[in-house]
Amino acid sequence: MNQEFVEALREIVKEKGISADLLFTTIEDALVTAYKKNYAKQGVSTNNVKVIMNRENGEIKVYAQKKVVDFVEEEIEEISLEDAKEIDPNYELDDIINIEVTPKKFGRIAAQAAKQVVIQRIKEEERRIVYNEYIEKEEDILTGTVLRKDKGNILINVGKSEAVLGPNEQIPGEQFKFNEKIKLYVVEVKNTTKGPQVLISRTHPGLVKRLFELEVPEIYNGIVEIKSIAREAGSRTKIAVYSNDETVDPMGACVGPKGVRVQNIVNELKNEKIDIIKWSKFPDELISNSLSPAKVIDVTIVDEENKAAKVVVDDSQLSLAIGKEGQNVRLAAKLTGWKIDIKSKSQAEKEGTLNLSKIKDDEILENKEEDKEEKIDLNEEIDTIIEDTKEEDVSLSEKEEETAQEEVNSSEEEENNEEENIDTEKAIEDIFKDEF
């Protein structure tokens, strides 16, 4: 070993971000193992061996550690107090003395052992660093760069490591381009014998949640909460939100001004449809909201323990409530955690299970709302008429003022013209007077 070797180690430490002390200590441990392996059969004790590597010049020395005793019984592991005092007068009984026993040909063996351990330690440290970095991002979002496609898998550069986006974790129909930046959800980080394994996904509901946290400040700050998410990646997602502040509309906050916030998320998910609904602690209200965009007539809790409910919708809303291939009701069931049985109004009437009193109450409430809206519209019309009348009065007053002003201006012009005529006549008289 020499100084060049030490400098090379320091470069590796700097480049890989590995602890220098840890690397040197690991090399020393490896050299102890190499010494024991090569010199155990030569009558040399290997149980009390210590190797020290000089951090500056790379010099390696092997020491036999011996205990200071009065009477030596094991010469390989013990030394008399008298002999110890000859080495250093300060030694006392039971002290441990390092006695150099470096073999002449140990340099070549040491170099080979050091090389192997350095390679192994670098791999282990790189794996540890990667694992520690990504374990903190578990259940979080990160941005990766597309490298290539390999047998249906997409290889993604996620910083200090590469991750594999498997076929089942890709949004159906999604196409990737080389060097394209994409958002990924870290499902899990495993520490395996082959190194850390980062499991990433584009289909996990957690991706939608994290995207909303990035786009909606109210969610990030905890004002608005995401209570539940149900997703069929590439097709549709339902998200239930709740506001901890009565002055903040949770749905409006998620949609954003002119729909910008939710549209950014839709674009990232390759035009996946997103239904944002208002969460409620009341199951019937939550179930009704979850079937949006369909309008629900009635929700009846059939079995609260097993979470089963029956929903009635107008005949014209039945297909919308169920959705294409049952998707809408399926997502609603996932979102709420309730089994939902949807029936049309005509079906419920035939079965005699329609809650007419509730429907009547709802209709009365709806009529009241309509009357209220009509009154508001009527008041707005009256205000408009009053404003128009005021404008007309103002316009008439302005016209009268303009007419009066025109008359004054006309009178002034006539007077001025008369004065000009008088002055002209006088000037002519003066001219002729001077001439004659």
Short mmCIF file of C-alpha atoms in Angstrom, two decimals:
data_model
loop_
_atom_site.label_atom_id
_atom_site.label_comp_id
_atom_site.label_asym_id
_atom_site.label_seq_id
_atom_site.Cartn_x
_atom_site.Cartn_y
_atom_site.Cartn_z
CA MET A 1 0.00 0.00 0.00
CA ASN A 2 1.20 3.53 -0.71
CA GLN A 3 0.08 7.16 -0.74
CA GLU A 4 -1.38 6.83 -4.25
CA PHE A 5 -3.69 4.11 -2.97
CA VAL A 6 -4.86 6.38 -0.13
CA GLU A 7 -5.51 9.25 -2.55
CA ALA A 8 -7.50 6.92 -4.81
CA LEU A 9 -9.59 5.88 -1.81
CA ARG A 10 -10.27 9.51 -0.94
CA GLU A 11 -11.48 10.18 -4.50
CA ILE A 12 -13.88 7.25 -4.22
CA VAL A 13 -15.09 8.57 -0.87
CA LYS A 14 -15.71 12.00 -2.39
CA GLU A 15 -17.44 10.69 -5.52
CA LYS A 16 -19.67 8.10 -3.86
CA GLY A 17 -20.41 10.01 -0.67
CA ILE A 18 -19.03 7.22 1.53
CA SER A 19 -17.57 7.79 5.01
CA ALA A 20 -13.73 7.74 4.86
CA ASP A 21 -13.34 6.37 8.41
CA LEU A 22 -15.84 3.62 7.70
CA LEU A 23 -14.00 2.63 4.51
CA PHE A 24 -10.56 2.52 6.21
CA THR A 25 -11.94 0.54 9.17
CA THR A 26 -13.57 -1.93 6.79
CA ILE A 27 -10.25 -2.41 4.96
CA GLU A 28 -8.46 -3.03 8.26
CA ASP A 29 -11.05 -5.67 9.24
CA ALA A 30 -10.62 -7.32 5.84
CA LEU A 31 -6.84 -7.40 6.28
CA VAL A 32 -7.23 -9.12 9.66
CA THR A 33 -9.34 -11.78 7.94
CA ALA A 34 -6.72 -12.13 5.16
CA TYR A 35 -3.92 -12.48 7.74
CA LYS A 36 -5.77 -15.20 9.64
CA LYS A 37 -6.51 -17.08 6.43
CA ASN A 38 -2.90 -17.07 5.19
CA TYR A 39 -0.90 -17.45 8.43
CA ALA A 40 -3.04 -19.64 10.68
CA LYS A 41 -1.13 -22.79 9.63
CA GLN A 42 2.30 -21.27 10.25
CA GLY A 43 2.21 -21.43 14.05
CA VAL A 44 1.25 -17.79 14.38
CA SER A 45 -1.63 -16.76 16.65
CA THR A 46 -4.48 -15.19 14.74
CA ASN A 47 -6.93 -14.67 17.60
CA ASN A 48 -5.25 -11.56 18.95
CA VAL A 49 -4.30 -9.86 15.68
CA LYS A 50 -4.89 -6.21 14.89
CA VAL A 51 -4.14 -4.41 11.60
CA ILE A 52 -3.60 -0.65 11.46
CA MET A 53 -3.52 1.26 8.17
CA ASN A 54 -1.89 4.69 8.12
CA ARG A 55 -4.49 7.20 6.86
CA GLU A 56 -1.83 9.42 5.27
CA ASN A 57 0.66 7.14 3.48
CA GLY A 58 -1.23 3.84 3.34
CA GLU A 59 1.39 1.90 5.32
CA ILE A 60 0.01 -1.31 6.83
CA LYS A 61 1.24 -2.94 10.02
CA VAL A 62 0.10 -6.14 11.72
CA TYR A 63 0.20 -6.33 15.50
CA ALA A 64 -0.16 -9.18 17.95
CA GLN A 65 -1.97 -7.97 21.03
CA LYS A 66 -0.50 -9.45 24.23
CA LYS A 67 -1.58 -9.15 27.84
CA VAL A 68 0.96 -8.14 30.51
CA VAL A 69 1.21 -10.85 33.22
CA ASP A 70 3.56 -11.92 36.06
CA PHE A 71 4.07 -15.43 34.71
CA VAL A 72 3.67 -16.26 31.02
CA GLU A 73 1.61 -19.40 30.33
CA GLU A 74 0.58 -18.68 26.72
CA GLU A 75 3.57 -17.13 24.99
CA ILE A 76 1.60 -16.26 21.86
CA GLU A 77 -0.97 -14.22 23.78
CA GLU A 78 0.94 -13.07 26.90
CA ILE A 79 4.06 -11.10 27.81
CA SER A 80 5.86 -10.81 31.13
CA LEU A 81 5.85 -7.53 33.03
CA GLU A 82 9.64 -7.48 32.87
CA ASP A 83 9.68 -7.74 29.05
CA ALA A 84 6.89 -5.17 28.80
CA LYS A 85 8.88 -2.68 30.89
CA GLU A 86 11.75 -3.01 28.44
CA ILE A 87 9.42 -1.86 25.66
CA ASP A 88 7.87 0.92 27.73
CA PRO A 89 8.48 1.56 31.46
CA ASN A 90 4.90 2.79 31.85
CA TYR A 91 3.31 -0.60 31.20
CA GLU A 92 1.51 -2.25 34.13
CA LEU A 93 -0.06 -5.64 34.79
CA ASP A 94 -3.15 -6.45 32.66
CA ASP A 95 -2.23 -3.83 30.03
CA ILE A 96 -2.57 -4.83 26.37
CA ILE A 97 0.57 -4.34 24.28
CA ASN A 98 0.70 -4.15 20.48
CA ILE A 99 3.74 -6.04 19.19
CA GLU A 100 4.40 -5.75 15.47
CA VAL A 101 4.36 -9.06 13.59
CA THR A 102 3.95 -7.84 10.01
CA PRO A 103 5.02 -10.60 7.57
CA LYS A 104 7.45 -9.62 4.83
CA LYS A 105 5.19 -10.77 2.00
CA PHE A 106 2.00 -9.43 3.50
CA GLY A 107 1.85 -6.42 1.12
CA ARG A 108 0.67 -8.43 -1.90
CA ILE A 109 -1.98 -10.27 0.14
CA ALA A 110 -3.11 -6.98 1.69
CA ALA A 111 -3.49 -5.29 -1.69
CA GLN A 112 -5.71 -8.06 -3.06
CA ALA A 113 -7.86 -8.15 0.08
CA ALA A 114 -8.18 -4.36 0.13
CA LYS A 115 -9.29 -4.27 -3.51
CA GLN A 116 -12.08 -6.79 -2.94
CA VAL A 117 -13.34 -5.16 0.23
CA VAL A 118 -13.34 -1.69 -1.31
CA ILE A 119 -15.47 -2.87 -4.23
CA GLN A 120 -17.87 -4.67 -1.89
CA ARG A 121 -18.08 -1.78 0.57
CA ILE A 122 -18.77 0.73 -2.22
CA LYS A 123 -21.69 -1.38 -3.44
CA GLU A 124 -23.07 -1.74 0.08
CA GLU A 125 -22.75 1.98 0.81
CA GLU A 126 -24.37 2.96 -2.47
CA ARG A 127 -27.29 0.65 -1.69
CA ARG A 128 -27.57 2.06 1.82
CA ILE A 129 -27.54 5.66 0.56
CA VAL A 130 -30.20 4.92 -2.06
CA TYR A 131 -32.37 3.06 0.44
CA ASN A 132 -32.16 5.86 3.03
CA GLU A 133 -33.01 8.45 0.38
CA TYR A 134 -36.08 6.68 -1.00
CA ILE A 135 -37.46 5.21 2.22
CA GLU A 136 -38.29 8.82 3.16
CA LYS A 137 -40.29 9.16 -0.08
CA GLU A 138 -42.40 6.07 0.54
CA GLU A 139 -46.11 6.89 -0.05
CA ASP A 140 -45.03 10.16 -1.62
CA ILE A 141 -44.62 11.52 -5.13
CA LEU A 142 -41.46 12.03 -7.17
CA THR A 143 -40.57 13.07 -10.70
CA GLY A 144 -38.75 10.61 -12.93
CA THR A 145 -37.28 10.65 -16.44
CA VAL A 146 -38.19 7.95 -18.96
CA LEU A 147 -35.11 6.02 -20.11
CA ARG A 148 -36.39 3.14 -22.22
CA LYS A 149 -38.97 0.41 -22.64
CA ASP A 150 -38.04 -3.19 -21.94
CA LYS A 151 -40.54 -6.04 -22.46
CA GLY A 152 -43.50 -3.98 -21.36
CA ASN A 153 -41.62 -2.41 -18.44
CA ILE A 154 -40.63 1.25 -18.45
CA LEU A 155 -37.22 2.06 -16.96
CA ILE A 156 -37.29 5.36 -15.09
CA ASN A 157 -34.38 7.46 -13.84
CA VAL A 158 -35.36 8.63 -10.35
CA GLY A 159 -32.12 10.36 -9.37
CA LYS A 160 -29.44 8.14 -7.85
CA SER A 161 -31.20 5.00 -8.95
CA GLU A 162 -33.32 3.45 -11.67
CA ALA A 163 -36.83 2.17 -11.04
CA VAL A 164 -39.06 -0.11 -13.07
CA LEU A 165 -42.63 0.88 -13.90
CA GLY A 166 -44.35 -2.45 -14.49
CA PRO A 167 -47.23 -3.01 -16.94
CA ASN A 168 -49.81 -3.17 -14.13
CA GLU A 169 -48.61 0.15 -12.73
CA GLN A 170 -48.98 2.00 -16.05
CA ILE A 171 -52.13 3.93 -16.96
CA PRO A 172 -53.91 1.93 -19.70
CA GLY A 173 -53.14 3.32 -23.15
CA GLU A 174 -50.42 5.64 -21.85
CA GLN A 175 -47.48 6.16 -24.23
CA PHE A 176 -44.06 7.26 -23.02
CA LYS A 177 -41.37 9.24 -24.81
CA PHE A 178 -37.62 9.14 -24.18
CA ASN A 179 -36.56 11.81 -21.64
CA GLU A 180 -40.20 12.57 -20.79
CA LYS A 181 -40.74 13.83 -17.22
CA ILE A 182 -43.52 12.01 -15.38
CA LYS A 183 -44.94 12.02 -11.86
CA LEU A 184 -44.70 8.73 -9.96
CA TYR A 185 -46.07 7.42 -6.68
CA VAL A 186 -43.64 5.52 -4.45
CA VAL A 187 -45.65 2.54 -3.23
CA GLU A 188 -42.90 0.82 -1.25
CA VAL A 189 -39.12 0.68 -0.80
CA LYS A 190 -37.62 -2.77 -0.12
CA ASN A 191 -34.07 -3.50 1.01
CA THR A 192 -33.16 -6.72 -0.81
CA THR A 193 -29.92 -8.67 -1.20
CA LYS A 194 -29.60 -7.19 -4.69
CA GLY A 195 -29.99 -3.69 -3.33
CA PRO A 196 -32.92 -1.36 -2.64
CA GLN A 197 -36.01 -1.95 -4.76
CA VAL A 198 -38.23 1.11 -5.35
CA LEU A 199 -41.79 0.12 -6.28
CA ILE A 200 -43.41 2.94 -8.28
CA SER A 201 -46.88 3.37 -9.76
CA ARG A 202 -48.99 5.58 -12.01
CA THR A 203 -52.25 3.76 -11.21
CA HIS A 204 -52.25 3.99 -7.40
CA PRO A 205 -54.95 6.24 -5.82
CA GLY A 206 -52.16 7.80 -3.76
CA LEU A 207 -50.85 9.50 -6.92
CA VAL A 208 -54.13 11.43 -7.29
CA LYS A 209 -54.03 12.43 -3.62
CA ARG A 210 -50.47 13.74 -3.84
CA LEU A 211 -51.20 15.61 -7.09
CA PHE A 212 -54.11 17.41 -5.39
CA GLU A 213 -51.81 18.30 -2.49
CA LEU A 214 -49.36 19.84 -4.97
CA GLU A 215 -52.02 21.77 -6.90
CA VAL A 216 -54.38 22.85 -4.09
CA PRO A 217 -52.81 25.01 -1.33
CA GLU A 218 -55.88 24.51 0.87
CA ILE A 219 -55.24 20.75 0.91
CA TYR A 220 -51.51 21.16 1.51
CA ASN A 221 -52.21 23.52 4.43
CA GLY A 222 -54.83 21.20 5.95
CA ILE A 223 -57.82 23.50 5.44
CA VAL A 224 -59.38 21.02 3.00
CA GLU A 225 -59.10 17.27 3.63
CA ILE A 226 -59.25 14.39 1.17
CA LYS A 227 -61.45 11.89 2.99
CA SER A 228 -61.59 9.15 0.38
CA ILE A 229 -60.48 8.26 -3.15
CA ALA A 230 -61.76 5.61 -5.55
CA ARG A 231 -59.91 5.18 -8.82
CA GLU A 232 -59.99 3.20 -12.04
CA ALA A 233 -56.78 4.46 -13.60
CA GLY A 234 -57.01 5.93 -17.07
CA SER A 235 -60.79 6.16 -16.93
CA ARG A 236 -62.31 7.81 -13.85
CA THR A 237 -61.57 8.86 -10.29
CA LYS A 238 -63.93 9.96 -7.53
CA ILE A 239 -62.56 12.03 -4.66
CA ALA A 240 -64.48 13.06 -1.52
CA VAL A 241 -63.32 16.30 0.13
CA TYR A 242 -64.20 18.15 3.33
CA SER A 243 -63.43 21.67 4.55
CA ASN A 244 -62.36 22.45 8.12
CA ASP A 245 -63.21 26.10 7.44
CA GLU A 246 -66.85 27.01 6.79
CA THR A 247 -65.78 29.93 4.62
CA VAL A 248 -63.87 27.66 2.22
CA ASP A 249 -65.75 25.62 -0.38
CA PRO A 250 -63.83 22.31 -0.61
CA MET A 251 -65.04 21.49 -4.12
CA GLY A 252 -64.35 24.99 -5.42
CA ALA A 253 -60.86 24.95 -3.92
CA CYS A 254 -60.06 21.67 -5.71
CA VAL A 255 -61.44 22.87 -9.04
CA GLY A 256 -59.59 26.18 -8.82
CA PRO A 257 -60.11 29.45 -10.75
CA LYS A 258 -61.57 28.59 -14.17
CA GLY A 259 -60.89 24.91 -13.40
CA VAL A 260 -57.11 25.36 -13.69
CA ARG A 261 -56.14 23.23 -10.69
CA VAL A 262 -58.14 20.13 -11.53
CA GLN A 263 -57.27 20.49 -15.23
CA ASN A 264 -53.54 20.31 -14.43
CA ILE A 265 -54.16 17.01 -12.64
CA VAL A 266 -56.31 15.70 -15.50
CA ASN A 267 -53.50 16.55 -17.94
CA GLU A 268 -50.92 14.71 -15.82
CA LEU A 269 -53.20 11.66 -15.73
CA LYS A 270 -53.69 11.71 -19.51
CA ASN A 271 -57.29 13.06 -19.48
CA GLU A 272 -58.59 10.79 -16.74
CA LYS A 273 -62.03 12.05 -15.61
CA ILE A 274 -62.21 13.29 -12.02
CA ASP A 275 -65.44 13.66 -10.00
CA ILE A 276 -65.02 15.88 -6.93
CA ILE A 277 -67.75 15.37 -4.35
CA LYS A 278 -68.49 16.85 -0.93
CA TRP A 279 -67.87 14.44 1.93
CA SER A 280 -70.49 14.07 4.68
CA LYS A 281 -70.55 12.24 8.01
CA PHE A 282 -74.12 11.20 7.21
CA PRO A 283 -74.07 7.99 5.12
CA ASP A 284 -77.22 8.77 3.12
CA GLU A 285 -75.92 12.19 2.11
CA LEU A 286 -72.45 10.82 1.29
CA ILE A 287 -73.94 8.04 -0.85
CA SER A 288 -76.16 10.53 -2.67
CA ASN A 289 -73.19 12.81 -3.37
CA SER A 290 -70.98 9.90 -4.46
CA LEU A 291 -73.30 9.02 -7.36
CA SER A 292 -72.70 12.41 -9.00
CA PRO A 293 -73.32 13.46 -11.75
CA ALA A 294 -76.61 11.53 -11.32
CA LYS A 295 -79.36 13.13 -9.19
CA VAL A 296 -80.65 10.92 -6.40
CA ILE A 297 -84.29 10.91 -5.22
CA ASP A 298 -83.92 8.81 -2.08
CA VAL A 299 -81.32 6.87 -0.07
CA THR A 300 -82.45 4.22 2.43
CA ILE A 301 -80.03 2.55 4.84
CA VAL A 302 -81.00 -1.13 4.60
CA ASP A 303 -78.34 -2.67 6.86
CA GLU A 304 -76.14 -0.30 8.84
CA GLU A 305 -73.95 -3.06 10.31
CA ASN A 306 -73.08 -4.53 6.91
CA LYS A 307 -73.18 -1.10 5.25
CA ALA A 308 -75.89 -1.78 2.67
CA ALA A 309 -78.06 0.96 1.17
CA LYS A 310 -80.80 1.26 -1.45
CA VAL A 311 -80.84 4.26 -3.77
CA VAL A 312 -83.77 5.48 -5.87
CA VAL A 313 -83.24 7.70 -8.90
CA ASP A 314 -85.54 9.03 -11.57
CA ASP A 315 -85.98 6.68 -14.53
CA SER A 316 -84.11 9.14 -16.75
CA GLN A 317 -81.15 9.12 -14.31
CA LEU A 318 -80.82 5.34 -13.90
CA SER A 319 -78.21 4.71 -16.61
CA LEU A 320 -76.22 7.76 -15.49
CA ALA A 321 -76.25 6.61 -11.86
CA ILE A 322 -75.09 3.11 -12.78
CA GLY A 323 -72.58 4.37 -15.34
CA LYS A 324 -70.95 2.68 -18.29
CA GLU A 325 -70.42 -1.00 -17.42
CA GLY A 326 -71.44 -0.13 -13.84
CA GLN A 327 -68.44 2.13 -13.31
CA ASN A 328 -70.22 5.03 -11.56
CA VAL A 329 -71.92 2.92 -8.90
CA ARG A 330 -68.80 0.75 -8.54
CA LEU A 331 -66.61 3.78 -7.79
CA ALA A 332 -69.28 5.21 -5.48
CA ALA A 333 -69.28 1.96 -3.50
CA LYS A 334 -65.46 2.05 -3.20
CA LEU A 335 -65.52 5.71 -2.22
CA THR A 336 -68.14 5.32 0.53
CA GLY A 337 -67.45 1.77 1.65
CA TRP A 338 -71.16 0.95 1.25
CA LYS A 339 -72.94 -1.65 -0.88
CA ILE A 340 -75.26 0.35 -3.12
CA ASP A 341 -78.37 -1.08 -4.77
CA ILE A 342 -79.80 1.34 -7.34
CA LYS A 343 -83.42 1.24 -8.48
CA SER A 344 -85.43 3.48 -10.76
CA LYS A 345 -88.43 5.40 -9.40
CA SER A 346 -90.88 3.22 -11.36
CA GLN A 347 -89.24 0.05 -10.00
CA ALA A 348 -89.47 1.30 -6.43
CA GLU A 349 -93.11 2.25 -6.93
CA LYS A 350 -93.95 -1.26 -8.18
CA GLU A 351 -92.17 -2.82 -5.21
CA GLY A 352 -93.86 -0.38 -2.83
CA THR A 353 -90.53 0.65 -1.34
CA LEU A 354 -90.55 4.29 -2.43
CA ASN A 355 -90.34 6.77 0.45
CA LEU A 356 -93.08 9.13 -0.79
CA SER A 357 -93.04 11.39 2.27
CA LYS A 358 -89.35 12.10 1.85
CA ILE A 359 -89.75 12.73 -1.87
CA LYS A 360 -92.59 15.14 -1.11
CA ASP A 361 -90.44 16.96 1.45
CA ASP A 362 -87.62 17.14 -1.08
CA GLU A 363 -89.97 18.50 -3.75
CA ILE A 364 -91.30 21.15 -1.34
CA LEU A 365 -87.74 22.13 -0.48
CA GLU A 366 -86.84 22.21 -4.18
CA ASN A 367 -89.90 24.37 -4.96
CA LYS A 368 -88.93 26.74 -2.17
CA GLU A 369 -85.47 27.02 -3.63
CA GLU A 370 -86.96 27.68 -7.07
CA ASP A 371 -89.31 30.34 -5.62
CA LYS A 372 -86.35 31.90 -3.87
CA GLU A 373 -84.39 31.94 -7.13
CA GLU A 374 -87.40 33.45 -8.97
CA LYS A 375 -87.68 36.18 -6.32
CA ILE A 376 -83.99 36.89 -6.67
CA ASP A 377 -84.37 37.03 -10.47
CA LEU A 378 -87.43 39.33 -10.11
CA ASN A 379 -85.58 41.63 -7.75
CA GLU A 380 -82.69 41.72 -10.20
CA GLU A 381 -85.11 42.64 -13.02
CA ILE A 382 -86.65 45.41 -10.89
CA ASP A 383 -83.21 46.75 -10.05
CA THR A 384 -82.33 46.67 -13.75
CA ILE A 385 -85.50 48.60 -14.68
CA ILE A 386 -84.80 51.20 -11.97
CA GLU A 387 -81.24 51.58 -13.18
CA ASP A 388 -82.42 51.93 -16.79
CA THR A 389 -84.98 54.60 -15.73
CA LYS A 390 -82.30 56.47 -13.86
CA GLU A 391 -80.09 56.37 -16.92
CA GLU A 392 -82.95 57.67 -19.11
CA ASP A 393 -83.64 60.53 -16.64
CA VAL A 394 -79.99 61.39 -16.64
CA SER A 395 -79.92 61.24 -20.44
CA LEU A 396 -82.98 63.55 -20.68
CA SER A 397 -81.46 66.04 -18.27
CA GLU A 398 -78.24 65.98 -20.26
CA LYS A 399 -80.17 66.59 -23.52
CA GLU A 400 -82.10 69.51 -21.98
CA GLU A 401 -78.86 71.05 -20.79
CA GLU A 402 -77.33 70.56 -24.24
CA THR A 403 -80.36 72.24 -25.92
CA ALA A 404 -80.26 75.19 -23.54
CA GLN A 405 -76.55 75.56 -24.04
CA GLU A 406 -77.01 75.47 -27.83
CA GLU A 407 -79.59 78.28 -27.58
CA VAL A 408 -77.23 80.39 -25.48
CA ASN A 409 -74.39 79.72 -27.93
CA SER A 410 -76.66 80.65 -30.88
CA SER A 411 -77.71 83.90 -29.22
CA GLU A 412 -74.12 84.77 -28.48
CA GLU A 413 -73.14 84.05 -32.08
CA GLU A 414 -75.93 86.34 -33.38
CA GLU A 415 -74.81 89.15 -31.08
CA ASN A 416 -71.24 88.67 -32.21
CA ASN A 417 -72.31 88.73 -35.86
CA GLU A 418 -74.27 91.96 -35.28
CA GLU A 419 -71.26 93.55 -33.62
CA GLU A 420 -69.06 92.42 -36.50
CA ASN A 421 -71.53 93.90 -39.03
CA ILE A 422 -71.59 97.25 -37.18
CA ASP A 423 -67.82 97.38 -37.07
CA THR A 424 -67.57 96.57 -40.77
CA GLU A 425 -70.07 99.29 -41.77
CA LYS A 426 -68.21 101.85 -39.67
CA ALA A 427 -64.90 100.87 -41.25
CA ILE A 428 -66.33 101.29 -44.77
CA GLU A 429 -67.73 104.71 -43.86
CA ASP A 430 -64.34 105.76 -42.50
CA ILE A 431 -62.60 104.61 -45.68
CA PHE A 432 -64.94 106.50 -47.92
CA LYS A 433 -64.77 109.50 -45.63
CA ASP A 434 -61.00 109.58 -45.96
CA GLU A 435 -61.20 109.25 -49.73
CA PHE A 436 -63.72 112.00 -50.24
#
